[in-house]
CSV table of C-alpha atoms in Angstrom, one decimal:
chain,number,residue,atom,x,y,z
A,1,UNK,CA,-50.9,89.6,40.9
A,2,UNK,CA,-50.8,85.9,41.8
A,3,UNK,CA,-48.6,83.4,40.2
A,4,UNK,CA,-50.0,80.1,39.5
A,5,UNK,CA,-46.8,77.6,38.9
A,6,UNK,CA,-47.9,74.7,36.1
A,7,UNK,CA,-47.3,71.3,37.9
A,8,UNK,CA,-47.4,67.7,36.9
A,9,UNK,CA,-47.3,64.7,38.7
A,10,UNK,CA,-43.7,64.3,37.9
A,11,UNK,CA,-42.8,67.6,39.5
A,12,UNK,CA,-41.7,68.8,42.7
A,13,UNK,CA,-44.4,69.6,45.1
A,14,UNK,CA,-43.8,73.2,45.5
A,15,UNK,CA,-46.6,73.7,48.4
A,16,UNK,CA,-44.0,71.9,50.5
A,17,UNK,CA,-41.6,75.0,50.5
A,18,UNK,CA,-44.2,77.7,50.0
A,19,UNK,CA,-47.3,77.8,52.2
A,20,UNK,CA,-49.0,80.5,49.6
A,21,UNK,CA,-48.3,78.4,46.7
A,22,UNK,CA,-50.7,78.5,43.6
A,23,UNK,CA,-50.6,75.9,41.4
A,24,UNK,CA,-52.0,75.3,37.7
A,25,UNK,CA,-52.6,71.9,36.5
A,26,UNK,CA,-54.0,70.2,33.2
A,27,UNK,CA,-55.7,66.9,33.4
A,28,UNK,CA,-53.5,65.5,30.6
A,29,UNK,CA,-50.3,66.0,32.8
A,30,UNK,CA,-51.8,64.0,35.7
A,31,UNK,CA,-51.5,60.2,35.5
A,32,UNK,CA,-55.3,58.6,36.4
A,33,UNK,CA,-53.7,56.6,38.9
A,34,UNK,CA,-52.2,59.5,40.7
A,35,UNK,CA,-53.7,60.9,44.0
A,36,UNK,CA,-53.6,63.9,46.0
A,37,UNK,CA,-53.0,61.5,49.3
A,38,UNK,CA,-49.4,61.5,48.0
A,39,UNK,CA,-49.2,65.0,49.0
A,40,UNK,CA,-48.4,65.8,52.5
A,41,UNK,CA,-50.3,69.3,52.1
A,42,UNK,CA,-52.4,70.9,49.5
A,43,UNK,CA,-51.4,74.0,47.6
A,44,UNK,CA,-53.4,77.3,48.7
A,45,UNK,CA,-55.1,77.4,45.2
A,46,UNK,CA,-55.6,75.5,42.3
A,47,UNK,CA,-57.0,76.1,38.9
A,48,UNK,CA,-57.5,72.9,36.7
A,49,UNK,CA,-57.8,73.5,32.7
A,50,UNK,CA,-59.6,71.6,30.3
A,51,UNK,CA,-56.6,70.0,28.9
A,52,UNK,CA,-57.5,72.0,25.5
A,53,UNK,CA,-54.1,72.5,24.5
A,54,UNK,CA,-53.1,68.6,24.4
A,55,UNK,CA,-56.4,67.7,23.1
A,56,UNK,CA,-55.8,70.3,20.1
A,57,UNK,CA,-52.9,68.2,19.5
A,58,UNK,CA,-54.5,64.9,19.2
A,59,UNK,CA,-57.0,66.5,17.0
A,60,UNK,CA,-60.1,65.4,19.1
A,61,UNK,CA,-61.9,67.4,21.8
A,62,UNK,CA,-64.2,65.6,24.5
A,63,UNK,CA,-67.5,66.8,25.5
A,64,UNK,CA,-68.1,69.4,28.3
A,65,UNK,CA,-69.3,66.3,30.3
A,66,UNK,CA,-66.3,64.4,30.0
A,67,UNK,CA,-64.1,67.4,30.7
A,68,UNK,CA,-66.0,68.2,33.9
A,69,UNK,CA,-66.0,64.4,35.2
A,70,UNK,CA,-62.0,64.2,34.4
A,71,UNK,CA,-61.5,67.5,36.2
A,72,UNK,CA,-63.8,66.2,39.1
A,73,UNK,CA,-61.4,62.8,39.1
A,74,UNK,CA,-58.3,64.5,39.7
A,75,UNK,CA,-58.9,65.2,43.4
A,76,UNK,CA,-62.3,63.4,44.1
A,77,UNK,CA,-64.6,64.8,47.1
A,78,UNK,CA,-62.0,65.2,49.8
A,79,UNK,CA,-60.5,68.7,49.0
A,80,UNK,CA,-61.4,72.1,51.0
A,81,UNK,CA,-64.3,73.9,49.9
A,82,UNK,CA,-63.4,76.6,47.0
A,83,UNK,CA,-59.5,75.5,46.8
A,84,UNK,CA,-60.4,74.5,43.0
A,85,UNK,CA,-61.4,76.6,40.0
A,86,UNK,CA,-62.2,74.6,37.1
A,87,UNK,CA,-61.8,76.1,33.5
A,88,UNK,CA,-64.6,75.7,31.0
A,89,UNK,CA,-63.2,73.8,27.9
A,90,UNK,CA,-62.3,75.7,25.3
A,91,UNK,CA,-60.9,75.4,21.5
A,92,UNK,CA,-57.5,77.0,21.1
A,93,UNK,CA,-56.5,79.4,18.3
A,94,UNK,CA,-53.6,77.4,17.5
A,95,UNK,CA,-51.9,77.3,15.3
A,96,UNK,CA,-52.3,81.0,14.2
A,97,UNK,CA,-52.1,80.2,10.7
A,98,UNK,CA,-55.7,78.7,10.5
A,99,UNK,CA,-58.3,80.9,8.7
A,100,UNK,CA,-60.6,83.8,9.8
A,101,UNK,CA,-63.2,81.6,9.4
A,102,UNK,CA,-62.1,78.6,11.1
A,103,UNK,CA,-60.8,81.0,14.2
A,104,UNK,CA,-64.5,82.3,14.4
A,105,UNK,CA,-65.9,78.8,14.6
A,106,UNK,CA,-63.6,77.7,17.4
A,107,UNK,CA,-64.8,80.8,19.3
A,108,UNK,CA,-68.3,80.1,19.1
A,109,UNK,CA,-67.7,76.1,19.6
A,110,UNK,CA,-65.6,77.4,22.9
A,111,UNK,CA,-68.7,79.5,23.8
A,112,UNK,CA,-71.1,76.7,23.2
A,113,UNK,CA,-69.3,74.5,25.2
A,114,UNK,CA,-68.6,76.8,28.2
A,115,UNK,CA,-72.6,77.1,28.5
A,116,UNK,CA,-73.0,73.4,28.4
A,117,UNK,CA,-70.1,73.2,31.1
A,118,UNK,CA,-72.2,75.9,33.2
A,119,UNK,CA,-75.4,74.1,33.1
A,120,UNK,CA,-73.8,71.0,34.1
A,121,UNK,CA,-72.4,72.9,36.9
A,122,UNK,CA,-75.5,74.1,37.8
A,123,UNK,CA,-77.2,71.3,37.7
A,124,UNK,CA,-75.0,69.3,39.9
A,125,UNK,CA,-74.9,72.3,42.4
A,126,UNK,CA,-71.1,71.8,42.1
A,127,UNK,CA,-70.8,75.8,42.9
A,128,UNK,CA,-71.1,75.1,46.5
A,129,UNK,CA,-67.6,73.5,46.5
A,130,UNK,CA,-65.8,74.7,43.4
A,131,UNK,CA,-65.2,77.8,41.5
A,132,UNK,CA,-65.5,77.8,37.7
A,133,UNK,CA,-63.7,80.2,35.4
A,134,UNK,CA,-65.0,80.8,31.5
A,135,UNK,CA,-62.1,80.7,29.3
A,136,UNK,CA,-61.9,83.4,26.6
A,137,UNK,CA,-60.5,82.4,22.8
A,138,UNK,CA,-60.0,85.6,20.9
A,139,UNK,CA,-57.8,86.8,17.8
A,140,UNK,CA,-58.4,90.4,18.1
A,141,UNK,CA,-60.0,93.2,20.6
A,142,UNK,CA,-63.1,92.7,18.8
A,143,UNK,CA,-63.6,88.8,19.3
A,144,UNK,CA,-62.2,89.2,23.1
A,145,UNK,CA,-64.9,91.7,24.0
A,146,UNK,CA,-67.8,89.8,22.5
A,147,UNK,CA,-66.6,86.4,23.7
A,148,UNK,CA,-66.2,88.0,27.3
A,149,UNK,CA,-69.6,89.3,27.3
A,150,UNK,CA,-71.2,86.0,26.0
A,151,UNK,CA,-69.7,84.2,29.0
A,152,UNK,CA,-70.6,86.8,31.5
A,153,UNK,CA,-74.2,86.5,30.0
A,154,UNK,CA,-74.0,82.8,30.7
A,155,UNK,CA,-73.3,83.3,34.7
A,156,UNK,CA,-69.4,83.2,34.8
A,157,UNK,CA,-67.7,85.8,37.3
A,158,UNK,CA,-63.8,85.1,36.6
A,159,UNK,CA,-62.1,84.6,33.0
A,160,UNK,CA,-58.9,83.3,31.6
A,161,UNK,CA,-57.9,84.5,28.2
A,162,UNK,CA,-55.9,81.7,26.2
A,163,UNK,CA,-54.1,81.5,22.9
A,164,UNK,CA,-51.7,84.2,23.8
A,165,UNK,CA,-48.7,82.0,23.8
A,166,UNK,CA,-48.0,82.1,20.4
A,167,UNK,CA,-48.4,85.9,20.0
A,168,UNK,CA,-45.7,86.1,22.7
A,169,UNK,CA,-43.3,84.0,21.2
A,170,UNK,CA,-43.5,85.9,17.9
A,171,UNK,CA,-43.3,89.4,20.0
A,172,UNK,CA,-46.5,90.8,19.6
A,173,UNK,CA,-46.9,92.3,22.5
A,174,UNK,CA,-49.3,95.4,21.6
A,175,UNK,CA,-51.9,92.6,20.6
A,176,UNK,CA,-51.6,90.9,23.5
A,177,UNK,CA,-52.5,94.1,25.7
A,178,UNK,CA,-55.1,95.1,23.1
A,179,UNK,CA,-57.1,91.6,23.7
A,180,UNK,CA,-56.7,91.6,27.6
A,181,UNK,CA,-57.9,95.4,27.7
A,182,UNK,CA,-61.0,94.5,25.6
A,183,UNK,CA,-61.6,91.4,27.9
A,184,UNK,CA,-61.1,94.1,30.9
A,185,UNK,CA,-63.6,96.7,29.3
A,186,UNK,CA,-66.3,93.9,28.8
A,187,UNK,CA,-66.1,92.3,32.1
A,188,UNK,CA,-63.5,93.9,34.5
A,189,UNK,CA,-60.4,92.7,36.0
A,190,UNK,CA,-60.8,89.3,37.0
A,191,UNK,CA,-59.1,88.1,34.8
A,192,UNK,CA,-56.4,85.1,34.5
A,193,UNK,CA,-54.1,84.9,31.6
A,194,UNK,CA,-52.8,81.5,30.6
A,195,UNK,CA,-49.2,80.7,30.2
A,196,UNK,CA,-47.4,84.0,30.2
A,197,UNK,CA,-44.7,85.5,32.5
A,198,UNK,CA,-42.4,86.8,29.8
A,199,UNK,CA,-40.4,89.5,31.6
A,200,UNK,CA,-41.2,92.2,29.3
A,201,UNK,CA,-45.0,91.6,30.0
A,202,UNK,CA,-45.2,91.5,33.9
A,203,UNK,CA,-45.0,95.0,34.4
A,204,UNK,CA,-47.8,96.1,32.1
A,205,UNK,CA,-50.3,93.2,33.4
A,206,UNK,CA,-49.7,94.4,36.6
A,207,UNK,CA,-50.5,98.0,35.4
A,208,UNK,CA,-53.8,96.4,33.8
A,209,UNK,CA,-54.6,95.1,37.2
A,210,UNK,CA,-54.7,91.3,36.0
A,211,UNK,CA,-55.6,88.9,38.6
A,212,UNK,CA,-53.2,85.9,37.9
A,213,UNK,CA,-51.0,84.3,35.3
A,214,UNK,CA,-49.3,81.0,35.1
A,215,UNK,CA,-46.1,79.3,33.7
A,216,UNK,CA,-43.9,76.3,33.5
A,217,UNK,CA,-41.0,78.5,33.5
A,218,UNK,CA,-39.5,77.3,37.0
A,219,UNK,CA,-39.1,73.7,36.2
A,220,UNK,CA,-38.6,74.3,32.3
A,221,UNK,CA,-35.6,76.3,33.0
A,222,UNK,CA,-34.1,74.1,35.5
A,223,UNK,CA,-34.4,71.1,32.9
A,224,UNK,CA,-32.4,73.2,30.5
A,225,UNK,CA,-30.0,73.8,33.5
A,226,UNK,CA,-31.0,77.7,33.9
A,227,UNK,CA,-31.2,79.5,37.3
A,228,UNK,CA,-33.2,82.5,37.7
A,229,UNK,CA,-32.7,85.7,39.7
A,230,UNK,CA,-35.0,88.4,40.3
A,231,UNK,CA,-34.8,92.0,40.9
A,232,UNK,CA,-33.8,92.5,38.0
A,233,UNK,CA,-35.1,89.2,36.2
A,234,UNK,CA,-32.3,87.2,34.7
A,235,UNK,CA,-32.0,83.7,33.3
A,236,UNK,CA,-28.6,82.6,34.1
A,237,UNK,CA,-26.1,79.3,33.6
A,238,UNK,CA,-23.1,78.4,35.5
A,239,UNK,CA,-19.6,79.0,33.7
A,240,UNK,CA,-18.4,75.4,34.2
A,241,UNK,CA,-21.8,73.9,32.2
A,242,UNK,CA,-20.5,72.8,29.0
A,243,UNK,CA,-23.9,73.9,27.1
A,244,UNK,CA,-23.6,77.4,28.6
A,245,UNK,CA,-22.3,79.1,25.3
A,246,UNK,CA,-25.0,77.1,23.0
A,247,UNK,CA,-27.7,78.1,25.6
A,248,UNK,CA,-26.7,81.8,25.3
A,249,UNK,CA,-26.6,81.6,21.7
A,250,UNK,CA,-30.6,80.1,22.2
A,251,UNK,CA,-31.4,82.8,24.8
A,252,UNK,CA,-30.0,86.1,23.8
A,253,UNK,CA,-31.5,87.6,27.0
A,254,UNK,CA,-29.4,84.9,29.3
A,255,UNK,CA,-26.5,85.4,31.3
A,256,UNK,CA,-23.2,83.3,32.1
A,257,UNK,CA,-22.2,83.4,35.7
A,258,UNK,CA,-19.2,82.0,37.6
A,259,UNK,CA,-20.4,82.2,41.1
A,260,UNK,CA,-23.9,82.0,42.7
A,261,UNK,CA,-25.6,85.2,44.2
A,262,UNK,CA,-27.0,85.7,47.4
A,263,UNK,CA,-30.3,84.0,47.7
A,264,UNK,CA,-32.5,83.6,50.6
A,265,UNK,CA,-34.9,81.1,48.8
A,266,UNK,CA,-35.4,77.8,50.9
A,267,UNK,CA,-32.5,76.1,48.4
A,268,UNK,CA,-30.1,78.2,48.9
A,269,UNK,CA,-30.9,78.9,52.7
A,270,UNK,CA,-29.9,74.9,53.3
A,271,UNK,CA,-27.3,74.5,50.5
A,272,UNK,CA,-26.7,76.9,47.5
A,273,UNK,CA,-24.2,74.4,46.1
A,274,UNK,CA,-27.2,72.0,45.2
A,275,UNK,CA,-27.9,74.6,42.5
A,276,UNK,CA,-24.7,73.6,40.7
A,277,UNK,CA,-25.6,69.6,40.5
A,278,UNK,CA,-26.7,68.3,37.5
A,279,UNK,CA,-28.1,65.2,36.0
A,280,UNK,CA,-29.9,63.4,38.6
A,281,UNK,CA,-34.2,64.8,38.9
A,282,UNK,CA,-33.7,65.8,42.3
A,283,UNK,CA,-30.9,68.3,41.3
A,284,UNK,CA,-33.1,69.5,38.8
A,285,UNK,CA,-36.1,69.8,41.5
A,286,UNK,CA,-33.6,72.1,43.6
A,287,UNK,CA,-33.3,74.6,40.6
A,288,UNK,CA,-36.8,74.2,40.0
A,289,UNK,CA,-37.7,75.6,43.7
A,290,UNK,CA,-35.1,78.1,43.5
A,291,UNK,CA,-36.5,79.4,40.2
A,292,UNK,CA,-40.1,79.4,41.5
A,293,UNK,CA,-39.5,81.7,44.3
A,294,UNK,CA,-37.6,84.5,42.1
A,295,UNK,CA,-40.1,84.2,39.4
A,296,UNK,CA,-42.9,84.8,42.0
A,297,UNK,CA,-41.1,87.5,43.6
A,298,UNK,CA,-40.8,89.0,40.4
A,299,UNK,CA,-44.2,89.0,39.7
A,300,UNK,CA,-45.7,89.5,42.9
A,301,UNK,CA,-43.0,92.1,44.0
A,302,UNK,CA,-43.4,91.0,47.8
A,303,UNK,CA,-41.4,91.4,50.7
A,304,UNK,CA,-39.1,88.2,50.1
A,305,UNK,CA,-38.8,87.6,53.7
A,306,UNK,CA,-42.6,87.0,54.1
A,307,UNK,CA,-42.4,84.3,51.6
A,308,UNK,CA,-39.7,82.1,53.5
A,309,UNK,CA,-41.1,79.2,55.6
């Protein structure tokens, strides 16, 4: 199972530390003035979503054509073939308190948008250089199965499942798994899960043979001053951090440590004490890089030595 790290143009360039970096980018998280020329190298794979989560907050949704044009504009044409996977425009089922009628309308509109988007892609023959992912919106196994089949009928060959983050936040793991299982039953295991890397879900997702998942966990935890360790997975804070006790109360699974553990991530190999520094953005970045490697190792269960440059 592959891990895609969520990236914004204000984040550290993880691909400079990992040749096998996979990245998830949302158009609304990248300034229109940003250019990939600022990168010294590309990640191995990139998924670009439609920006749906941000659009629903604004209560406005661009047309499928506008979504596609914005996705294309982020990198332009000067990118390696098949590097980028574009996600179809969807309407998230968020917040979950919306009525069933409203949820069904959003599912129908998501499928309609996906079809228009796919037709635009075919008309412009973009499939020669890019991959395309159909986004599934569903609130139960039945709507998940239906949505997946419809997207497959349109012509999509890979699929992403959205709107699962609220279910994860409220601890409804069984419904998450039932929705994923319904999608897999409909179209196979060519499935990406958006925004979920909770430790309690990873092993089950592996068993389901889900292809990939993504999250912003490395940077989010770094901003909170947290350090991630793998095998077993732990979120930790250093004892001398004055916010540690409050953080532990908010994260019941958090762990306070009084010394750093042995680690062979690029940051710790060079100078592990950088993980103890706070305040400046560069110090947050050191934590984010460290967290990225440990989360990736936890998800992919790889031999660590192969990951180090």
